[in-house]
XYZ file of C-alpha atoms in Angstrom:
670
model
C -25.993 62.556 9.912
C -26.316 65.849 11.768
C -25.575 66.456 15.468
C -27.041 69.105 17.728
C -24.553 71.206 19.599
C -24.332 70.995 23.375
C -24.836 68.301 25.986
C -28.366 67.427 25.058
C -28.780 64.445 27.385
C -27.919 66.386 30.535
C -29.855 69.398 29.292
C -33.003 67.293 28.941
C -32.368 65.521 32.222
C -32.398 68.875 34.042
C -35.762 69.902 32.625
C -38.531 70.069 35.266
C -40.752 67.010 35.284
C -44.546 67.283 35.231
C -46.558 67.086 38.421
C -49.912 67.961 36.823
C -51.811 66.824 33.745
C -51.468 70.242 32.107
C -47.686 70.098 32.536
C -47.540 66.612 31.015
C -49.254 68.011 27.906
C -46.703 70.800 27.599
C -44.554 69.034 24.926
C -47.643 68.742 22.721
C -48.551 72.370 23.416
C -45.040 73.389 22.308
C -45.530 71.576 19.009
C -48.871 73.338 18.517
C -47.233 76.693 19.327
C -44.622 76.042 16.626
C -47.450 75.268 14.218
C -49.250 78.496 15.103
C -46.114 80.489 14.270
C -45.541 78.534 11.061
C -49.116 79.099 9.899
C -48.919 82.810 10.676
C -45.678 83.074 8.675
C -47.235 81.192 5.759
C -50.423 83.250 5.401
C -49.707 86.570 7.101
C -52.865 88.516 7.907
C -54.996 85.689 6.503
C -53.631 82.989 8.822
C -56.912 82.754 10.743
C -58.884 81.986 7.583
C -56.367 79.816 5.733
C -54.341 78.186 8.480
C -55.134 74.752 9.854
C -53.621 72.639 12.618
C -54.717 69.090 13.370
C -53.781 67.279 16.566
C -54.524 63.562 16.370
C -54.227 61.461 19.524
C -54.644 57.694 19.462
C -54.677 55.329 22.452
C -54.264 58.014 25.156
C -54.997 55.462 27.877
C -51.916 53.386 27.062
C -48.493 54.991 27.684
C -46.884 52.302 25.495
C -49.293 52.613 22.561
C -50.078 56.316 22.585
C -49.447 58.123 19.305
C -49.821 61.857 18.776
C -49.472 63.753 15.501
C -49.382 67.534 15.190
C -49.936 68.493 11.545
C -50.059 72.026 10.101
C -50.081 73.792 6.738
C -47.463 76.343 7.734
C -44.218 77.309 6.004
C -42.426 74.077 6.898
C -38.856 73.585 8.081
C -37.024 75.957 5.772
C -33.209 75.946 5.990
C -33.140 78.823 8.489
C -35.782 77.173 10.626
C -34.026 73.830 10.507
C -30.791 75.502 11.545
C -32.606 76.981 14.537
C -34.115 73.556 15.254
C -30.606 72.128 15.510
C -29.488 74.783 18.004
C -30.504 74.541 21.655
C -31.720 77.684 23.394
C -31.880 79.459 20.054
C -33.136 83.020 19.868
C -34.715 82.399 16.467
C -38.255 83.116 17.737
C -37.367 85.158 20.782
C -39.474 88.100 19.573
C -42.489 85.773 19.742
C -41.578 84.440 23.147
C -39.882 81.318 21.882
C -37.366 80.014 24.413
C -35.658 77.498 22.144
C -36.353 74.535 24.434
C -39.754 73.274 23.303
C -38.400 70.415 21.196
C -36.228 69.310 24.136
C -39.475 68.611 25.980
C -40.369 66.203 23.147
C -37.249 64.185 23.890
C -38.036 64.225 27.586
C -41.612 62.999 27.110
C -41.548 60.534 24.178
C -39.451 57.577 23.079
C -40.027 58.255 19.398
C -40.219 61.594 17.578
C -40.464 61.698 13.772
C -40.723 64.849 11.668
C -41.887 65.227 8.081
C -41.935 68.714 6.577
C -42.539 70.220 3.135
C -41.029 73.639 2.610
C -40.165 75.988 -0.225
C -36.581 77.003 -0.891
C -35.819 79.385 -3.763
C -39.106 78.538 -5.443
C -38.708 74.757 -5.220
C -40.647 72.480 -2.867
C -38.648 70.045 -0.768
C -39.622 67.245 1.586
C -37.502 66.926 4.728
C -37.918 63.954 7.079
C -35.894 62.779 10.057
C -35.994 61.014 13.401
C -35.334 63.039 16.535
C -33.899 61.074 19.452
C -32.324 61.572 22.878
C -28.657 60.699 22.441
C -25.316 62.270 23.297
C -24.533 62.499 19.560
C -26.461 62.241 16.323
C -29.810 63.285 17.750
C -31.150 63.830 14.240
C -30.977 60.635 12.198
C -32.558 59.093 9.120
C -32.550 62.560 7.577
C -33.776 62.767 4.005
C -34.257 65.804 1.776
C -35.803 65.395 -1.653
C -37.632 67.590 -4.163
C -41.390 67.295 -4.292
C -42.831 66.452 -7.662
C -46.367 67.452 -8.444
C -48.710 69.671 -6.439
C -48.188 69.865 -2.686
C -48.732 72.266 0.208
C -46.116 73.330 2.671
C -46.430 72.202 6.247
C -45.035 70.021 8.986
C -46.198 66.825 10.677
C -44.619 65.698 13.943
C -45.426 62.246 15.299
C -44.809 61.299 18.927
C -44.965 57.718 20.212
C -44.690 56.043 23.600
C -44.409 58.056 26.777
C -41.125 57.824 28.623
C -40.229 58.512 32.231
C -42.342 57.869 35.312
C -43.614 61.441 35.576
C -45.016 61.682 32.038
C -46.441 58.179 32.089
C -48.276 58.825 35.364
C -49.430 62.404 34.739
C -50.363 62.376 31.047
C -54.194 62.635 30.919
C -56.039 59.677 29.483
C -59.580 61.071 29.383
C -60.745 62.842 26.225
C -62.598 65.524 28.171
C -59.516 66.274 30.278
C -57.259 66.677 27.253
C -59.768 68.941 25.490
C -60.183 70.974 28.673
C -56.457 71.610 28.954
C -56.180 72.531 25.271
C -58.907 75.100 25.715
C -57.330 76.466 28.882
C -53.766 76.657 27.560
C -54.650 78.486 24.347
C -57.638 80.300 25.852
C -56.260 83.770 25.094
C -55.671 82.973 21.403
C -59.029 81.234 21.081
C -61.192 83.791 22.888
C -59.520 86.780 21.218
C -59.820 85.243 17.756
C -56.075 85.080 17.156
C -55.994 81.466 16.076
C -56.416 79.469 12.871
C -58.558 76.348 12.882
C -57.242 73.850 15.422
C -58.765 70.371 15.363
C -58.123 68.083 18.326
C -59.051 64.526 17.333
C -58.866 61.952 20.121
C -59.699 58.411 19.037
C -61.866 59.830 16.208
C -63.693 62.278 18.508
C -62.956 65.726 17.083
C -63.202 69.077 18.857
C -62.976 72.284 16.822
C -61.057 75.249 18.165
C -61.373 78.205 18.431
C -65.124 77.615 17.875
C -65.329 75.525 21.052
C -64.272 78.590 23.052
C -65.705 81.371 20.901
C -69.177 79.837 21.035
C -69.084 80.631 24.740
C -68.310 84.303 24.128
C -71.374 86.486 24.662
C -69.819 89.912 24.168
C -66.410 91.459 23.517
C -65.972 94.360 25.955
C -62.817 95.610 24.239
C -59.144 96.004 25.095
C -57.986 98.552 27.660
C -54.567 99.746 28.757
C -53.981 99.357 32.480
C -51.204 101.694 33.558
C -49.216 100.463 36.530
C -46.298 102.149 38.224
C -44.751 98.786 39.042
C -45.729 96.697 36.016
C -45.755 99.256 33.227
C -48.531 99.139 30.656
C -50.648 96.012 30.741
C -53.178 95.219 28.046
C -56.484 93.865 29.326
C -58.910 92.217 26.898
C -62.343 91.736 28.469
C -65.030 89.264 27.488
C -68.484 88.418 28.760
C -68.936 84.674 28.369
C -71.507 82.016 29.042
C -71.093 80.305 32.401
C -69.875 77.163 30.608
C -66.640 79.037 29.816
C -65.716 78.680 33.492
C -66.759 75.057 33.848
C -63.139 73.897 33.839
C -61.872 76.644 36.135
C -62.114 77.272 39.841
C -64.761 79.936 40.419
C -66.921 81.980 38.063
C -64.837 84.905 36.823
C -61.296 84.442 35.531
C -58.207 86.533 34.848
C -55.766 84.879 32.446
C -52.152 86.055 32.575
C -50.648 85.584 29.119
C -46.970 85.655 28.154
C -45.690 85.343 24.592
C -49.141 84.394 23.376
C -49.649 81.538 25.843
C -51.812 81.444 28.953
C -49.334 80.924 31.790
C -51.687 81.030 34.753
C -55.340 81.740 35.487
C -56.773 83.183 38.679
C -60.377 83.368 39.774
C -61.434 86.914 40.647
C -64.857 86.298 42.195
C -63.869 87.955 45.450
C -62.191 90.892 43.701
C -65.095 91.956 41.513
C -67.806 90.706 43.875
C -70.613 90.033 41.462
C -71.892 86.532 40.792
C -73.255 85.385 37.456
C -74.876 88.340 35.715
C -76.892 89.223 32.614
C -80.609 89.131 31.901
C -80.809 85.400 32.569
C -78.040 85.273 35.175
C -75.778 83.004 33.125
C -72.895 85.324 32.203
C -69.369 85.343 33.602
C -66.302 87.487 32.990
C -62.994 86.435 31.418
C -60.035 88.778 31.054
C -56.727 88.245 29.255
C -53.732 90.246 30.484
C -50.638 90.743 28.323
C -47.615 93.014 28.528
C -43.842 93.256 28.356
C -43.587 92.749 32.104
C -45.112 89.284 31.715
C -43.300 88.366 28.488
C -39.917 89.120 30.025
C -40.527 87.131 33.202
C -41.926 83.779 32.078
C -39.917 80.574 32.445
C -38.523 78.694 29.457
C -41.422 76.232 29.404
C -43.951 79.087 29.654
C -45.657 77.332 32.543
C -44.735 79.731 35.362
C -43.624 83.289 35.960
C -40.264 84.042 37.504
C -41.677 86.151 40.315
C -43.476 85.633 43.598
C -47.135 84.780 43.918
C -47.630 88.165 45.579
C -46.753 89.853 42.258
C -49.379 87.768 40.465
C -51.933 88.705 43.113
C -51.138 92.401 42.747
C -51.407 92.303 38.935
C -54.720 90.464 39.176
C -55.982 92.932 41.796
C -55.095 96.003 39.722
C -56.703 94.540 36.610
C -59.799 93.471 38.560
C -60.225 96.997 39.919
C -60.104 98.234 36.325
C -62.716 95.660 35.299
C -65.122 96.833 38.021
C -64.943 100.457 36.921
C -64.834 99.890 33.168
C -65.559 96.585 31.433
C -68.544 95.570 33.584
C -69.243 98.913 35.246
C -73.021 98.821 34.667
C -73.391 95.332 36.074
C -71.229 96.204 39.081
C -73.209 99.394 39.758
C -76.485 97.457 39.816
C -74.939 94.768 41.996
C -73.464 97.270 44.461
C -76.798 99.105 44.718
C -78.430 95.821 45.701
C -75.680 95.251 48.267
C -76.209 98.747 49.635
C -79.914 98.045 50.116
C -79.099 94.816 51.940
C -76.568 96.656 54.100
C -79.176 99.277 55.046
C -81.611 96.527 56.036
C -78.826 94.863 58.020
C -78.132 98.110 59.885
C -81.817 98.512 60.722
C -82.038 94.981 62.060
C -78.690 95.149 63.881
C -78.236 98.798 64.888
C -75.065 98.090 66.862
C -73.281 97.798 63.516
C -74.490 101.196 62.321
C -71.371 103.021 63.501
C -70.825 104.580 60.054
C -72.898 105.390 56.983
C -74.063 102.379 54.978
C -71.883 103.244 51.980
C -68.783 103.523 54.164
C -69.531 100.227 55.898
C -70.060 98.525 52.548
C -66.575 99.599 51.484
C -65.171 97.784 54.522
C -66.702 94.433 53.537
C -65.482 91.989 50.857
C -66.809 92.907 47.427
C -68.703 89.614 47.231
C -70.350 89.967 50.654
C -74.107 89.989 50.059
C -75.598 88.391 53.194
C -76.021 89.782 56.729
C -73.765 87.027 58.069
C -71.007 88.101 55.672
C -71.430 91.758 56.653
C -71.220 90.874 60.334
C -68.143 88.705 59.848
C -66.318 91.605 58.203
C -67.528 94.347 60.558
C -67.168 92.640 63.942
C -63.352 93.058 64.050
C -63.744 96.706 63.037
C -66.347 97.283 65.739
C -64.101 95.649 68.328
C -61.184 97.883 67.329
C -63.404 100.969 67.493
C -64.622 100.009 70.961
C -61.070 99.413 72.138
C -59.861 102.732 70.751
C -62.774 104.542 72.402
C -62.142 102.824 75.730
C -58.434 103.611 75.508
C -59.274 107.252 74.846
C -61.583 107.397 77.848
C -58.953 105.755 80.033
C -56.386 108.345 78.953
C -58.832 111.124 79.777
C -59.480 109.660 83.220
C -55.757 109.235 83.856
C -55.040 112.774 82.748
C -57.753 114.213 84.955
C -56.543 112.190 87.914
C -52.891 113.068 87.454
C -50.844 116.196 87.745
C -50.284 116.652 84.031
C -51.278 119.901 82.418
C -54.601 119.818 80.615
C -54.420 121.050 77.025
C -56.780 123.656 75.605
C -58.548 121.108 73.420
C -59.124 118.736 76.340
C -62.774 119.744 76.634
C -63.263 118.918 72.976
C -61.720 115.475 73.501
C -64.099 114.817 76.407
C -67.097 115.966 74.373
C -66.117 113.772 71.437
C -65.636 110.728 73.677
C -68.987 111.355 75.363
C -70.733 111.679 71.993
C -69.229 108.391 70.824
C -70.338 106.628 74.002
C -73.830 108.074 73.690
C -74.096 107.005 70.040
C -72.886 103.491 70.857
C -75.352 103.199 73.733
C -78.155 104.282 71.421
C -77.193 101.657 68.834
C -76.999 98.886 71.410
C -80.256 99.947 73.044
C -81.990 99.983 69.674
C -80.798 96.463 68.895
C -81.819 95.250 72.365
C -85.271 96.813 72.072
C -85.706 95.586 68.528
C -85.199 92.019 69.680
C -87.724 92.421 72.477
C -90.233 93.939 70.070
C -89.791 91.019 67.680
C -90.328 88.499 70.485
C -93.583 90.190 71.532
C -94.895 90.504 67.967
C -94.233 86.838 67.223
C -95.636 85.603 70.532
C -98.853 87.539 70.019
C -99.471 85.872 66.675
C -98.503 82.429 67.966
C -100.750 82.512 71.024
C -103.675 83.790 68.964
C -103.252 81.026 66.395
C -102.985 78.341 69.085
C -105.970 79.658 71.070
C -108.250 79.965 68.025
C -108.164 76.272 67.156
C -111.639 75.004 67.891
C -111.388 71.460 66.555
C -108.908 70.314 69.172
C -106.143 69.871 66.614
C -102.604 70.733 67.538
C -100.026 72.369 65.294
C -96.976 71.105 67.107
C -94.605 73.279 65.088
C -96.460 76.341 66.414
C -96.325 74.971 69.937
C -92.608 74.337 69.645
C -91.964 77.803 68.235
C -93.777 79.420 71.144
C -91.863 77.171 73.504
C -88.529 78.303 72.063
C -89.399 81.902 72.877
C -90.418 81.380 76.480
C -88.861 78.117 77.668
C -85.566 78.569 79.506
C -84.190 75.205 78.482
C -82.805 73.301 75.555
C -83.989 69.726 75.049
C -81.462 67.172 73.864
C -82.514 65.458 70.655
C -80.903 62.155 71.614
C -82.683 62.093 74.973
C -85.753 64.336 75.399
C -85.704 63.628 79.124
C -82.468 65.568 79.487
C -82.133 69.311 79.307
C -79.414 71.916 79.268
C -79.407 75.425 80.642
C -80.111 78.143 78.090
C -80.985 81.815 77.820
C -84.642 82.727 78.102
C -87.192 85.459 77.470
C -88.953 85.327 80.823
C -88.592 89.120 81.127
C -91.984 88.997 79.412
C -93.429 87.917 82.762
C -91.370 90.063 85.109
C -88.287 92.204 84.493
C -86.752 90.638 87.591
C -86.460 87.415 85.622
C -84.181 89.037 83.036
C -80.956 88.304 84.874
C -81.906 84.998 86.445
C -80.547 81.666 85.327
C -82.615 78.531 84.872
C -81.490 75.779 87.255
C -84.062 72.976 87.012
C -87.426 71.724 85.812
C -89.902 69.387 87.467
C -90.283 67.168 84.375
C -89.508 64.364 84.417
C -89.393 64.059 88.178
C -87.142 60.998 88.077
C -84.335 63.039 86.513
C -84.144 65.775 89.138
C -85.689 64.514 92.379
C -83.451 62.336 94.521
C -84.920 58.819 95.048
C -88.219 59.889 93.444
C -90.132 56.903 92.099
C -92.809 58.956 90.363
C -93.034 58.644 86.584
C -95.540 61.476 86.159
C -95.258 63.321 82.865
C -97.362 66.158 81.430
C -99.833 65.639 78.640
C -97.797 68.002 76.503
C -94.053 68.267 76.743
C -94.220 72.043 76.358
C -96.756 72.926 79.038
C -97.529 71.979 82.672
C -93.844 72.151 83.505
C -92.476 74.117 86.401
C -89.307 76.082 85.734
C -87.009 77.078 88.564
C -84.769 80.131 88.276
C -82.461 81.942 90.624
C -80.101 84.906 90.669
C -76.730 83.743 89.413
C -74.051 83.772 92.070
C -76.391 83.371 95.064
C -75.715 80.248 97.119
C -77.882 79.478 98.923
C -80.608 81.156 96.897
C -82.456 83.933 98.699
C -84.929 84.461 95.873
C -86.380 81.812 93.610
C -88.662 82.372 90.638
C -90.968 79.517 89.654
C -92.772 79.711 86.322
C -95.404 77.386 84.885
C -97.097 77.664 81.481
C -100.536 76.354 80.617
C -101.791 75.781 77.104
C -103.476 78.964 75.750
C -107.253 78.534 75.957
C -107.102 75.355 78.050
C -110.283 74.584 80.039
C -110.167 70.867 80.908
C -108.205 70.792 84.159
C -108.303 67.785 86.475
C -110.720 68.133 89.376
C -107.822 67.693 91.799
C -105.577 70.259 90.078
C -104.569 73.250 92.135
C -101.783 75.718 91.242
C -101.107 76.052 94.955
C -100.615 72.310 95.527
C -98.250 71.782 92.606
C -96.090 74.762 93.532
C -96.118 73.879 97.238
C -94.916 70.377 96.432
C -92.029 71.748 94.399
C -91.029 74.320 97.056
C -91.001 71.588 99.695
C -88.590 69.533 97.638
C -86.410 72.591 97.082
C -86.199 73.250 100.807
C -85.327 69.615 101.495
C -82.486 69.713 98.957
C -84.130 67.136 96.712
C -83.899 69.214 93.528
C -80.796 68.721 91.398
C -79.537 71.270 88.907
C -78.347 70.346 85.424
C -74.813 69.806 86.637
C -76.042 67.222 89.116
C -75.580 69.415 92.179
C -78.305 70.039 94.740
C -80.090 73.367 94.558
C -79.715 75.060 97.940
C -82.207 77.666 99.138
C -81.897 79.905 102.181
C -84.217 79.405 105.145
C -85.737 82.837 104.504
C -85.918 82.389 100.727
C -88.738 84.279 99.008
C -90.546 82.462 96.207
C -92.049 84.397 93.297
C -94.353 81.980 91.490
C -96.036 82.649 88.164
C -98.600 80.639 86.245
C -99.275 81.801 82.682
C -102.702 80.571 81.617
C -106.083 81.678 80.336
C -108.317 81.803 83.414
C -111.272 79.936 81.964
C -113.099 76.696 82.672
C -112.119 74.802 85.793
C -109.073 76.984 86.453
C -111.408 79.923 86.957
C -113.479 77.872 89.388
C -110.380 76.751 91.321
C -109.119 80.326 91.757
C -112.316 82.313 92.293
C -111.362 82.672 95.932
C -108.057 84.329 95.126
C -107.401 88.037 95.136
C -107.623 89.631 91.673
C -104.916 91.743 90.088
C -105.405 95.454 89.431
C -106.956 94.851 86.013
C -109.447 92.397 87.499
C -108.394 89.513 85.283
C -105.347 87.990 86.942
C -105.194 86.147 90.264
C -102.842 86.535 93.248
C -102.428 84.343 96.296
C -99.896 84.863 99.075
C -97.924 81.883 100.270
C -98.346 81.152 103.952
C -97.110 78.851 106.662
C -93.527 77.762 106.038
C -93.401 79.476 102.649
C -92.740 83.149 101.895
C -93.798 84.701 98.620
C -96.736 84.876 96.218
C -98.373 83.003 93.373
C -99.652 85.094 90.465
C -101.725 83.790 87.566
C -101.275 85.912 84.438
C -103.464 85.558 81.378
C -101.670 85.193 78.054
C -103.196 88.411 76.665
C -102.210 90.382 79.767
C -98.749 88.842 79.679
C -98.065 90.323 76.259
C -99.956 93.559 76.893
C -98.083 94.320 80.106
C -94.752 93.501 78.472
C -95.550 95.903 75.636
C -96.400 98.682 78.082
C -93.208 98.152 80.078
C -91.116 98.363 76.928
C -93.130 101.089 75.181
C -90.809 103.921 76.151
C -87.763 102.063 74.876
C -89.500 101.109 71.632
C -90.543 104.709 71.013
C -87.077 106.040 71.851
C -85.617 103.646 69.304
C -87.979 104.957 66.617
C -89.906 101.684 66.444
C -93.526 100.713 66.883
C -95.350 97.501 67.619
C -96.948 95.632 64.752
C -100.725 95.573 64.720
C -102.389 92.236 64.190
C -106.058 91.520 63.508
C -108.060 90.458 66.520
């Protein structure tokens, strides 16, 4: 019997134990790697055509019954190879990345390891067989060597049985698809680059053919490029365009495989580094790159499962190679993609001018390469805009301090002031443009909505249109779990009067039982959106010296109740305000001053009975609206504004700003 040299038991005991399925398969991968080398040595340049490796796995679901055979037609265990096999940490295959510990993983993972090999020695074929076991002595037993009579091919078959150890028994994958996936991932570089003989993985009589399984996913070979790095030396980058299915078992779309000694050690998704999504004429292509080099070969661990350097080094290698991919391997696709991003960025800047503090191309360079949506642009640019604003404000503060102090003023001080003033002016213009653009959009949308609602002649109601209009003008937010309850919100009541811009909504008169103390009335409007009185006041005033009351009537409405009067409804509400019977949304009473002035607006089309009710009122300057002064105990006015005049007047008030911003109102058919 023959003994291996060294303390094998302790050596195996110190080997890292698997924590992932891929790591639990590592002993099998090591056997396949040995077969790849043996096949290459047997056939030389023709190893891809003539070599064959078969991996047969039976009963993978049962750790006690599992049986795995790795069979190849390589050179076999010649005397020199067998001598290396019997030496731990041998350097026999160091030039190929062999660490001399692969077979120790067999002992760590399996209870039974048997080897049968046919090899040629001085022109004669021999058959060598033995059992490989984990013992302090005599690890190789039952060894037999005998000449082979008759025709036979060289090669080696290794049979593993029964998983040992808690880690291997719990982590070894039992699903066929999982095992096949990890085979494809581990030898991806060899398979995709066509550096592999036929490898058949047969699991319970279900066979998968490699490298065809991987190469069938290859759409185009984009060649091999040298990536020169000051820190990492020369790296070789092989680039492939693949079908999207090639990434099905990876995280993300595009992958960079770091390869050491012919094995894929780790794979990183590079979606964020190259930016583009799936590409190609049908949008189904992805990128896969394989990186090799001395830097990687010299720094991989003995199991070839990890590199002996920090994650930051991996990230930097992947980043440098990804930059090369963008400018070379998929340059045309990236150029088209970036042009589309640039167009989206320009549209984003037009819609949100406050972000247009640099040229579109420069802003695009400040966003992640995979940012394609306005929300993604904003997320990346907001911190930059904040820093710019802070730097500008700090500069202005220094200028003010210098002017106010006794320090000498430098010759270029005037230039600094001019530059700061120009930056402020440009920022004001951007913010004004964005502010005006929003107002313009509100007016354009409201014009279309009111026209659509008014033109319905069959009495039907498109509630989604009503609700959309309501969202533009209503200064409240209804709670979905209780429509009777509301919360304060921003509003667009500047459409009625610019004085309403900076007011805050404090209460509504619907439903009365929610906001009027001890009120027994259960009156509700016919429509939730209209016939509701909104109360607003200047924030910070207590008691309120000015109150704005706004009521909206359905566009085109004619059928008012005979007893309806804008004056009576508003008077009732003002009385309750003065008596302290109106509660705000926080539950506190709204307090108004004794000399409070009430500005009351009713937005309605003055037709039908409303026209009859208000014929005695004073008309507005255009002859269409109505005005009535409050009298008696009340101070203020009531103004009825037609929907068309509401929008027309708002457009006129904002016309100068719209023109200054280089915008114009949309024209809609009458």
